[in-house]
Coordinates of C-alpha atoms and ligand atoms in Angstrom, one line a residue:
M1 CA -4.5 -15.4 94.1
K2 CA -6.3 -12.2 95.2
I3 CA -9.9 -11.4 95.7
R4 CA -11.0 -7.7 95.9
P5 CA -13.2 -7.2 98.8
E6 CA -15.6 -4.7 97.1
P7 CA -17.9 -5.9 94.4
G8 CA -17.6 -4.3 91.0
L9 CA -20.4 -2.0 89.9
T10 CA -22.2 -1.3 86.8
F11 CA -24.6 1.3 85.6
D12 CA -27.7 -0.4 87.1
D13 CA -26.0 -0.7 90.6
V14 CA -26.1 3.0 91.2
L15 CA -27.9 6.3 90.8
L16 CA -26.8 9.9 90.8
V17 CA -27.8 11.8 93.8
P18 CA -29.7 15.0 92.9
K19 CA -27.8 18.3 93.9
R20 CA -29.0 21.9 94.4
S21 CA -29.0 23.4 91.0
S22 CA -29.1 26.9 89.6
I23 CA -29.7 25.7 86.1
Q24 CA -33.1 27.0 84.8
S25 CA -33.1 25.5 81.5
R26 CA -31.4 22.5 79.8
T27 CA -30.1 24.8 77.1
A28 CA -27.9 26.4 79.8
V29 CA -25.9 23.1 79.8
N30 CA -22.9 22.7 77.6
T31 CA -22.2 19.0 76.7
A32 CA -19.0 19.8 74.9
S33 CA -16.1 17.5 75.7
E34 CA -12.6 16.6 74.6
L35 CA -12.1 13.5 72.5
V36 CA -8.3 14.1 72.6
P37 CA -6.4 17.2 73.2
G38 CA -7.2 19.6 70.3
I39 CA -10.4 17.8 69.2
R40 CA -13.6 19.0 71.0
L41 CA -17.0 17.3 70.4
A42 CA -20.2 19.4 71.0
L43 CA -21.8 16.0 71.9
P44 CA -19.6 13.7 73.9
I45 CA -20.7 10.6 71.8
I46 CA -18.6 8.3 69.4
S47 CA -20.1 5.7 67.1
A48 CA -18.3 2.4 67.6
N49 CA -15.8 0.9 65.1
M50 CA -18.0 -2.1 64.4
D51 CA -19.0 -3.3 60.9
T52 CA -22.7 -3.0 61.8
V53 CA -22.4 0.5 63.1
T54 CA -19.8 2.8 61.5
E55 CA -19.1 3.3 57.9
A56 CA -19.0 6.6 56.0
E57 CA -22.8 7.3 56.3
M58 CA -22.7 6.9 60.1
A59 CA -19.5 8.9 60.4
I60 CA -20.9 11.8 58.4
A61 CA -24.2 11.7 60.5
M62 CA -22.2 11.6 63.7
A63 CA -19.8 14.5 62.8
R64 CA -22.6 16.6 61.6
A65 CA -24.5 16.2 64.9
G66 CA -21.4 17.2 66.9
G67 CA -20.1 13.7 67.7
I68 CA -17.6 11.6 65.7
G69 CA -17.6 8.2 64.1
I70 CA -14.8 5.6 64.0
L71 CA -14.6 3.6 60.8
H72 CA -14.3 0.0 61.5
R73 CA -11.3 -2.0 60.0
F74 CA -12.8 -5.1 58.7
M75 CA -12.3 -4.4 55.1
S76 CA -9.3 -3.9 52.8
I77 CA -6.8 -1.1 53.5
A78 CA -7.9 0.6 50.3
A79 CA -11.6 0.4 51.2
Q80 CA -11.1 1.9 54.7
A81 CA -8.9 4.7 53.3
D82 CA -11.7 5.3 50.7
L83 CA -14.3 5.6 53.5
V84 CA -12.1 8.2 55.2
R85 CA -11.9 10.1 52.0
Q86 CA -15.7 9.9 51.4
V87 CA -16.2 11.5 54.9
K88 CA -13.6 14.3 54.4
R89 CA -15.0 15.2 51.0
S90 CA -18.7 15.1 52.1
E91 CA -18.5 18.7 53.1
S92 CA -16.0 21.5 53.2
F93 CA -15.8 25.1 53.0
V94 CA -13.3 24.5 50.2
V95 CA -13.3 21.5 47.9
E96 CA -9.6 21.0 47.6
N97 CA -9.6 18.5 44.7
P98 CA -12.5 19.4 42.5
V99 CA -13.4 17.1 39.7
T100 CA -11.6 18.3 36.5
V101 CA -11.7 17.4 32.8
P102 CA -9.7 18.4 29.8
P103 CA -11.2 20.7 27.2
D104 CA -11.5 18.2 24.4
I105 CA -13.4 15.3 25.9
P106 CA -16.9 14.8 24.7
L107 CA -19.8 16.1 26.8
R108 CA -21.0 12.7 27.5
E109 CA -17.8 11.9 29.4
A110 CA -18.2 15.0 31.5
R111 CA -21.8 13.9 32.3
R112 CA -20.6 10.4 33.3
Q113 CA -18.0 12.0 35.7
M114 CA -20.6 14.2 37.2
Q115 CA -22.7 11.2 37.9
E116 CA -19.9 9.1 39.2
F117 CA -18.6 11.7 41.7
G118 CA -22.1 13.0 42.5
V119 CA -21.2 16.6 41.6
G120 CA -23.2 19.2 39.9
G121 CA -20.3 20.5 37.7
V122 CA -16.8 19.8 36.5
V123 CA -14.1 22.3 36.1
V124 CA -12.3 22.4 32.7
V125 CA -8.5 22.8 33.0
D126 CA -5.5 22.4 30.6
E127 CA -2.6 20.0 31.0
N128 CA -0.9 22.4 33.4
G129 CA -4.0 22.8 35.7
K130 CA -4.8 26.2 34.3
L131 CA -8.5 27.1 34.6
L132 CA -10.2 27.1 31.1
G133 CA -13.9 27.1 32.1
M134 CA -16.6 25.2 33.9
V135 CA -19.4 22.8 32.8
T136 CA -22.4 22.4 35.1
S137 CA -25.5 20.3 35.1
R138 CA -27.4 23.0 33.2
D139 CA -24.9 22.8 30.3
V140 CA -25.3 19.0 30.1
L141 CA -28.9 18.4 30.9
L142 CA -30.7 19.1 27.6
S143 CA -27.8 19.3 25.2
P144 CA -28.8 17.9 21.7
D145 CA -25.3 16.7 21.0
D146 CA -23.5 14.4 23.4
D147 CA -20.3 14.2 21.2
V148 CA -19.5 17.9 21.3
P149 CA -16.2 18.7 23.1
V150 CA -16.8 20.3 26.5
H151 CA -14.9 23.5 25.6
K152 CA -17.7 24.3 23.1
V153 CA -20.4 24.2 25.9
M154 CA -18.5 25.4 28.9
T155 CA -18.8 28.7 30.5
P156 CA -15.2 30.1 29.5
R157 CA -12.7 31.4 31.8
A158 CA -13.4 35.0 30.6
R159 CA -17.0 34.8 31.9
L160 CA -16.2 32.9 35.1
V161 CA -16.3 34.7 38.4
V162 CA -13.2 33.4 40.4
A163 CA -11.6 34.1 43.7
S164 CA -8.2 33.8 45.2
H165 CA -7.3 30.7 47.1
E166 CA -7.2 32.6 50.3
E167 CA -10.9 33.5 50.2
H168 CA -12.7 33.7 53.5
L169 CA -16.1 32.1 54.1
E170 CA -18.0 35.3 54.6
S171 CA -16.6 37.0 51.5
A172 CA -17.0 33.9 49.3
R173 CA -20.7 33.7 50.4
D174 CA -21.1 37.4 49.4
I175 CA -19.5 36.8 45.9
L176 CA -21.8 33.8 45.3
Y177 CA -24.8 35.8 46.3
R178 CA -23.9 38.9 44.3
H179 CA -23.3 37.0 41.1
R180 CA -26.2 34.6 41.9
I181 CA -23.8 31.6 41.1
E182 CA -23.5 28.3 42.8
K183 CA -19.8 27.5 42.2
L184 CA -16.7 29.6 42.8
P185 CA -13.4 28.3 41.4
L186 CA -10.3 29.4 43.4
V187 CA -7.1 30.2 41.5
D188 CA -3.6 31.2 42.4
A189 CA -1.6 34.0 40.9
E190 CA -0.9 32.0 37.6
D191 CA -4.6 31.1 37.2
H192 CA -4.0 27.5 38.3
L193 CA -7.2 25.8 39.8
V194 CA -6.6 25.4 43.5
G195 CA -10.0 24.7 44.9
L196 CA -13.7 25.2 44.5
I197 CA -16.3 26.8 46.9
T198 CA -19.9 25.8 46.4
A199 CA -23.1 27.3 47.6
K200 CA -24.3 23.9 48.6
D201 CA -21.4 23.4 51.0
I202 CA -22.1 26.9 52.6
V203 CA -25.7 25.9 53.2
K204 CA -24.6 22.8 54.8
L205 CA -22.3 24.7 57.1
Q206 CA -25.2 26.7 58.3
K207 CA -27.5 23.7 58.6
Y208 CA -25.1 21.8 61.0
P209 CA -23.7 24.5 63.3
Q210 CA -22.6 22.1 65.9
A211 CA -20.7 19.8 63.4
T212 CA -17.3 18.4 64.3
K213 CA -14.9 20.0 61.8
D214 CA -11.3 20.3 61.1
A215 CA -9.6 23.7 60.2
K216 CA -10.6 23.4 56.6
G217 CA -14.3 22.9 57.4
R218 CA -14.3 19.2 56.6
L219 CA -16.1 16.7 58.9
R220 CA -13.8 14.9 61.4
V221 CA -13.5 11.2 61.3
G222 CA -11.5 8.4 63.1
A223 CA -10.3 5.0 61.9
A224 CA -9.6 1.8 63.8
I225 CA -6.5 -0.1 63.2
G226 CA -5.3 -3.5 64.6
V227 CA -2.1 -4.8 66.0
R228 CA -0.6 -6.7 63.0
P229 CA 2.5 -5.4 61.3
E230 CA 0.3 -4.6 58.2
D231 CA -1.9 -2.4 60.3
L232 CA 1.0 0.2 60.1
E233 CA 0.2 0.3 56.3
R234 CA -3.5 0.7 57.2
A235 CA -2.6 3.5 59.5
A236 CA -0.6 5.2 56.7
A237 CA -3.3 4.9 54.2
C238 CA -5.8 6.4 56.5
V239 CA -3.5 9.3 57.4
E240 CA -2.8 9.9 53.8
A241 CA -6.6 10.0 53.3
G242 CA -6.8 12.8 55.9
V243 CA -8.1 10.8 59.0
D244 CA -8.3 12.9 62.1
V245 CA -7.7 10.3 64.8
L246 CA -6.5 6.7 64.9
V247 CA -8.0 4.2 67.3
L248 CA -6.2 1.0 68.3
D249 CA -8.8 -1.7 68.2
V250 CA -7.8 -4.5 70.5
A251 CA -9.9 -6.3 73.1
H252 CA -7.2 -6.6 75.6
G253 CA -5.1 -3.4 75.1
H254 CA -3.0 -4.0 78.2
A255 CA -0.8 -6.4 76.5
D256 CA 2.8 -6.1 75.4
H257 CA 2.0 -6.3 71.6
A258 CA -0.7 -3.7 71.8
L259 CA 1.5 -1.2 73.8
E260 CA 4.3 -1.8 71.3
M261 CA 2.0 -1.2 68.5
L262 CA 0.9 2.1 70.1
R263 CA 4.5 3.2 70.4
K264 CA 5.2 2.4 66.7
I265 CA 2.1 4.3 65.6
K266 CA 3.1 7.3 67.6
R267 CA 6.7 7.2 66.3
E268 CA 5.4 6.9 62.6
F269 CA 2.6 9.4 62.8
P270 CA 3.4 11.8 65.7
E271 CA 1.1 14.4 64.5
V272 CA -2.1 12.2 64.4
P273 CA -4.0 11.9 67.6
L274 CA -4.0 8.3 68.8
I275 CA -6.5 6.5 71.1
G276 CA -5.4 3.4 73.0
G277 CA -7.5 0.7 74.3
N278 CA -9.2 -1.2 75.6
V279 CA -8.2 -1.4 79.3
A280 CA -10.2 -1.8 82.5
T281 CA -7.6 -1.0 85.2
P282 CA -5.6 2.0 86.4
E283 CA -2.5 0.1 85.5
G284 CA -3.6 -0.3 82.0
V285 CA -4.2 3.4 81.8
R286 CA -0.8 4.2 83.1
D287 CA 0.9 1.8 80.7
M288 CA -1.0 3.2 77.8
A289 CA -0.1 6.7 78.8
E290 CA 3.5 5.8 78.6
T291 CA 3.2 5.0 75.0
G292 CA 2.2 8.6 74.2
V293 CA -1.5 7.9 73.4
D294 CA -3.8 11.0 73.4
A295 CA -6.8 9.3 75.0
V296 CA -7.6 5.9 76.4
K297 CA -10.7 3.7 75.9
V298 CA -12.1 1.8 78.9
G299 CA -14.2 -1.3 78.7
V300 CA -13.6 -5.1 78.8
G301 CA -16.6 -7.3 78.2
A302 CA -19.4 -4.7 78.9
G303 CA -20.7 -4.5 75.3
S304 CA -24.2 -5.5 74.5
I305 CA -22.9 -8.1 72.1
C306 CA -19.8 -9.2 74.1
I307 CA -19.5 -12.7 75.6
T308 CA -15.9 -12.2 76.6
R309 CA -16.7 -12.4 80.3
I310 CA -18.5 -15.7 79.8
V311 CA -15.9 -17.3 77.4
T312 CA -12.9 -16.1 79.3
G313 CA -14.0 -15.2 82.8
F314 CA -12.5 -11.9 82.6
G315 CA -13.8 -8.3 82.8
V316 CA -14.6 -5.5 85.2
P317 CA -18.1 -4.2 85.6
Q318 CA -18.2 -1.0 83.5
L319 CA -19.0 1.6 86.1
S320 CA -16.1 0.4 88.5
A321 CA -13.8 0.3 85.5
I322 CA -14.6 3.8 84.5
L323 CA -14.3 5.1 88.2
E324 CA -11.0 3.5 88.8
C325 CA -9.5 4.3 85.4
A326 CA -10.7 7.9 85.4
R327 CA -8.9 8.6 88.7
E328 CA -5.6 7.6 87.0
A329 CA -6.4 9.2 83.6
Q330 CA -7.4 12.5 85.2
R331 CA -4.2 12.5 87.3
I332 CA -2.2 12.0 84.1
G333 CA -4.4 14.4 82.1
L334 CA -5.6 11.8 79.5
P335 CA -9.3 12.0 78.3
L336 CA -11.1 8.8 78.9
I337 CA -13.6 7.1 76.6
A338 CA -16.2 4.8 78.2
D339 CA -16.8 2.1 75.7
G340 CA -19.6 -0.6 76.0
G341 CA -22.7 -1.4 78.0
I342 CA -24.5 1.9 77.5
R343 CA -28.3 1.4 76.9
T344 CA -29.9 4.7 77.9
S345 CA -29.2 8.5 78.3
G346 CA -29.0 7.8 82.0
D347 CA -26.1 5.4 81.5
I348 CA -24.4 8.2 79.4
T349 CA -24.7 10.6 82.3
K350 CA -23.4 8.0 84.8
A351 CA -20.5 7.1 82.6
L352 CA -19.5 10.9 82.2
A353 CA -20.2 11.6 85.8
A354 CA -17.8 8.6 86.8
G355 CA -15.0 10.5 84.9
A356 CA -15.3 9.8 81.2
S357 CA -15.0 12.6 78.8
T358 CA -16.8 10.8 76.0
V359 CA -18.8 7.6 75.4
M360 CA -18.6 5.1 72.7
L361 CA -21.9 3.5 71.5
G362 CA -22.5 0.3 69.5
S363 CA -25.8 -1.4 69.6
L364 CA -27.6 1.8 70.5
L365 CA -26.8 3.3 67.1
A366 CA -26.9 0.0 65.2
G367 CA -30.7 0.2 64.5
T368 CA -30.4 3.4 62.7
D369 CA -30.7 4.4 59.0
E370 CA -27.1 5.3 58.9
S371 CA -25.7 2.0 60.1
P372 CA -24.5 -0.6 57.6
G373 CA -27.0 -3.2 56.5
V374 CA -30.7 -3.2 55.7
A375 CA -33.7 -3.5 58.1
V376 CA -35.4 -6.9 58.2
V377 CA -38.9 -7.5 59.2
R378 CA -39.7 -10.2 61.9
Q379 CA -43.2 -10.8 63.1
G380 CA -44.4 -7.4 61.8
R381 CA -41.4 -5.3 63.4
R382 CA -38.4 -3.9 61.7
Y383 CA -35.0 -4.8 62.9
K384 CA -31.3 -4.3 62.0
V385 CA -28.5 -6.7 62.8
V386 CA -25.7 -5.9 65.1
R387 CA -22.8 -8.2 65.7
G388 CA -19.8 -8.4 67.9
M389 CA -16.5 -8.0 66.1
A390 CA -15.3 -11.2 67.8
S391 CA -18.6 -13.0 66.8
L392 CA -18.4 -16.1 64.6
T393 CA -19.7 -14.5 61.4
A394 CA -17.5 -11.4 62.0
N395 CA -14.4 -13.5 62.4
V396 CA -15.2 -15.5 59.3
A397 CA -15.8 -12.2 57.3
R398 CA -12.5 -11.0 58.4
K399 CA -10.7 -14.3 57.1
R400 CA -12.5 -13.7 53.8
I401 CA -10.9 -10.1 53.3
G402 CA -8.7 -10.3 50.2
R403 CA -9.3 -14.0 49.5
D404 CA -11.2 -15.3 46.5
E405 CA -11.7 -19.0 47.4
E406 CA -14.5 -20.2 49.8
L407 CA -13.6 -20.8 53.4
S408 CA -13.2 -24.3 54.5
Q409 CA -15.0 -26.2 57.2
E410 CA -11.9 -25.7 59.4
D411 CA -11.9 -22.0 59.0
W412 CA -15.4 -21.9 60.5
E413 CA -14.7 -24.4 63.3
K414 CA -11.4 -22.9 64.5
V415 CA -13.2 -19.7 65.6
V416 CA -13.7 -19.3 69.3
P417 CA -16.3 -16.4 69.3
E418 CA -16.2 -13.7 72.0
G419 CA -19.2 -12.0 70.7
V420 CA -22.7 -12.7 69.3
E421 CA -24.9 -11.7 66.4
A422 CA -28.1 -10.0 67.3
M423 CA -31.1 -7.9 66.2
V424 CA -31.9 -4.4 67.4
P425 CA -35.2 -2.6 66.8
Y426 CA -35.0 -0.3 63.7
R427 CA -34.8 3.2 65.0
G428 CA -34.8 5.7 62.2
A429 CA -32.4 8.5 61.7
V430 CA -29.3 8.7 64.0
R431 CA -29.9 12.4 64.6
D432 CA -33.2 11.7 66.2
I433 CA -31.7 9.1 68.6
L434 CA -28.9 11.6 69.3
Y435 CA -31.5 14.2 70.2
Q436 CA -33.1 12.0 72.7
L437 CA -29.8 10.9 74.3
V438 CA -28.5 14.4 74.5
G439 CA -31.7 15.7 75.8
G440 CA -31.5 13.1 78.7
L441 CA -27.8 14.0 79.4
R442 CA -28.6 17.7 79.5
S443 CA -31.5 16.9 81.9
G444 CA -29.1 14.7 83.9
M445 CA -26.5 17.4 84.1
S446 CA -29.1 19.9 85.4
Y447 CA -30.0 17.4 88.2
A448 CA -26.3 17.6 89.2
G449 CA -26.3 21.4 88.9
A450 CA -23.5 21.0 86.4
R451 CA -23.2 23.4 83.5
T452 CA -20.2 21.5 81.9
I453 CA -18.8 18.0 81.9
P454 CA -15.9 18.8 84.2
E455 CA -18.5 20.3 86.7
L456 CA -20.3 17.1 86.4
W457 CA -17.2 15.2 87.5
E458 CA -16.9 17.4 90.5
R459 CA -20.4 17.5 91.6
A460 CA -21.4 13.8 90.9
E461 CA -22.3 11.7 93.9
F462 CA -23.3 8.0 93.3
I463 CA -25.5 6.0 95.6
R464 CA -25.5 2.2 95.4
I465 CA -28.9 0.7 95.2
T466 CA -30.5 -2.7 95.8
P467 CA -32.6 -4.8 93.4
A468 CA -35.6 -3.2 95.1
G469 CA -34.2 0.2 94.2
Q470 CA -33.7 -0.9 90.7
R471 CA -37.3 -2.1 90.4
E472 CA -38.5 1.2 91.8
S473 CA -36.4 3.1 89.1
A474 CA -38.2 1.5 86.1
P475 CA -42.0 1.9 85.5
H476 CA -43.7 -0.4 88.0
D477 CA -47.2 -1.5 89.0
V478 CA -48.7 -0.3 85.8
N479 CA -49.1 -1.9 82.4
V480 CA -46.8 0.2 80.1
M481 CA -48.6 1.0 76.9
Ligands
LIG1 P1 -22.5 -1.6 73.1 O1 -22.9 -2.1 74.4 O2 -22.5 -0.1 72.9 O3 -20.9 -2.0 73.0 O4 -23.0 -2.3 72.0 C1 -20.0 -1.6 72.0 C2 -18.5 -2.1 72.3 O5 -18.5 -3.5 72.5 C3 -17.2 -4.0 72.2 N1 -17.3 -5.1 71.3 C4 -17.0 -6.3 71.7 N2 -16.6 -6.8 72.8 N3 -16.7 -9.1 71.9 C5 -16.5 -8.3 73.0 O6 -16.1 -8.7 74.0 C6 -17.1 -8.6 70.6 O7 -17.3 -9.4 69.7 C7 -17.3 -7.3 70.5 N4 -17.6 -6.4 69.5 C8 -17.6 -5.2 69.9 C9 -16.4 -2.8 71.5 O8 -15.6 -2.2 72.5 C10 -17.6 -1.9 71.1 O9 -17.2 -0.5 71.0

């Protein structure tokens, strides 16, 4: 048995000491950071792979704002891959697989497909994929005859403006403007349809200049997978759907089966960035690094909805975990994600100052419009539900995936939860929360005189505080309104 002489510290145990700063405006601060080598985030913030936090809507909002979302895995493989596809399709410079229809289907069917896929037009192609024409909402809106075949109402190929599949953003925008059109089909040398550029997507590109995007202009998204053998199929389906990063989702990542799984995933999908976790010690970071992961996630028992420390007695206070793991991660050159326990923008600044490259947020984002679930009203206030992924109800929900029959009494009783179900105040749109959080981070970085996150690592100095110091840090001796 060993006992460490120094107590473990968490965010409230410390403050950052102000440093001489030449930063005159918060806008001079650059919050960009590396998620994994090759993927930079304008905002160093990741939404957690929890079923009350990240599905497609959250992932889209996070990526648009410059962060990224990790889709949770508590659904069938097909459903998770579908969510990946939803995010990847949500916006792009080029729609690679536009909705197409054959020329002889009735107009009603074209209308149905436009509604089903939420698009304002379908491209008409022959059986070899050659472009024949286009039908847009203007053609279907007031048509007196729903049975007419689409080739009778479409804009035929001869009258369509098209471009080559190598079109660049600027010239595409120019063509759309010159012809006052909204859709530009892309064709190869034999006139096969190979893509579509829409004015709507170009407008979105301008609207979210910081968005986290891949080389094709599609939003980036991550997906969580577990350690079971079938999770290799899950990984394969998500990769096939275009996922940008895989995240191993295990509470105790410093375990042989988790490390083995990381090795297997790296072997199978060497080109897809992989995040390993969770660990809370430098030894854990080192062993993860040996599996070939591209980043490591740190945090055991720190989450707002976790009871792991109470149920098992294990964990490391989060600031100490980040500080100790970051030394090792930076020595190896592995980005570190601080996961769990973050409640304020000040906590984000502390986590990054301690050596993290990015932070993962759960309950702080669970109250937003974009998190799964609806808001409920309790005593006149609106709340949303957040639950630990090892909570009783999350465990039971997981057992139900792919099963038709009701769960037995035993199914419920056999669960030993390590998380709780809870309510968080409803907080509106995620971009508003992110604005506040990043505003606080920028201000924090200016107190450190740090223009970048690596500068923050260098310049940060923590001071331990007492309970009296904590009391002084919060509003005191006034009645807060
Ligand atoms: P916050 O504090 O941001 O933490 O809500 C989110 C992180 O908490 C972890 N998590 C859990 N940990 N039991 C645990 O011990 C659970 O049931 C549980 N659910 C989520 C996870 O790392 C998440 O990102």
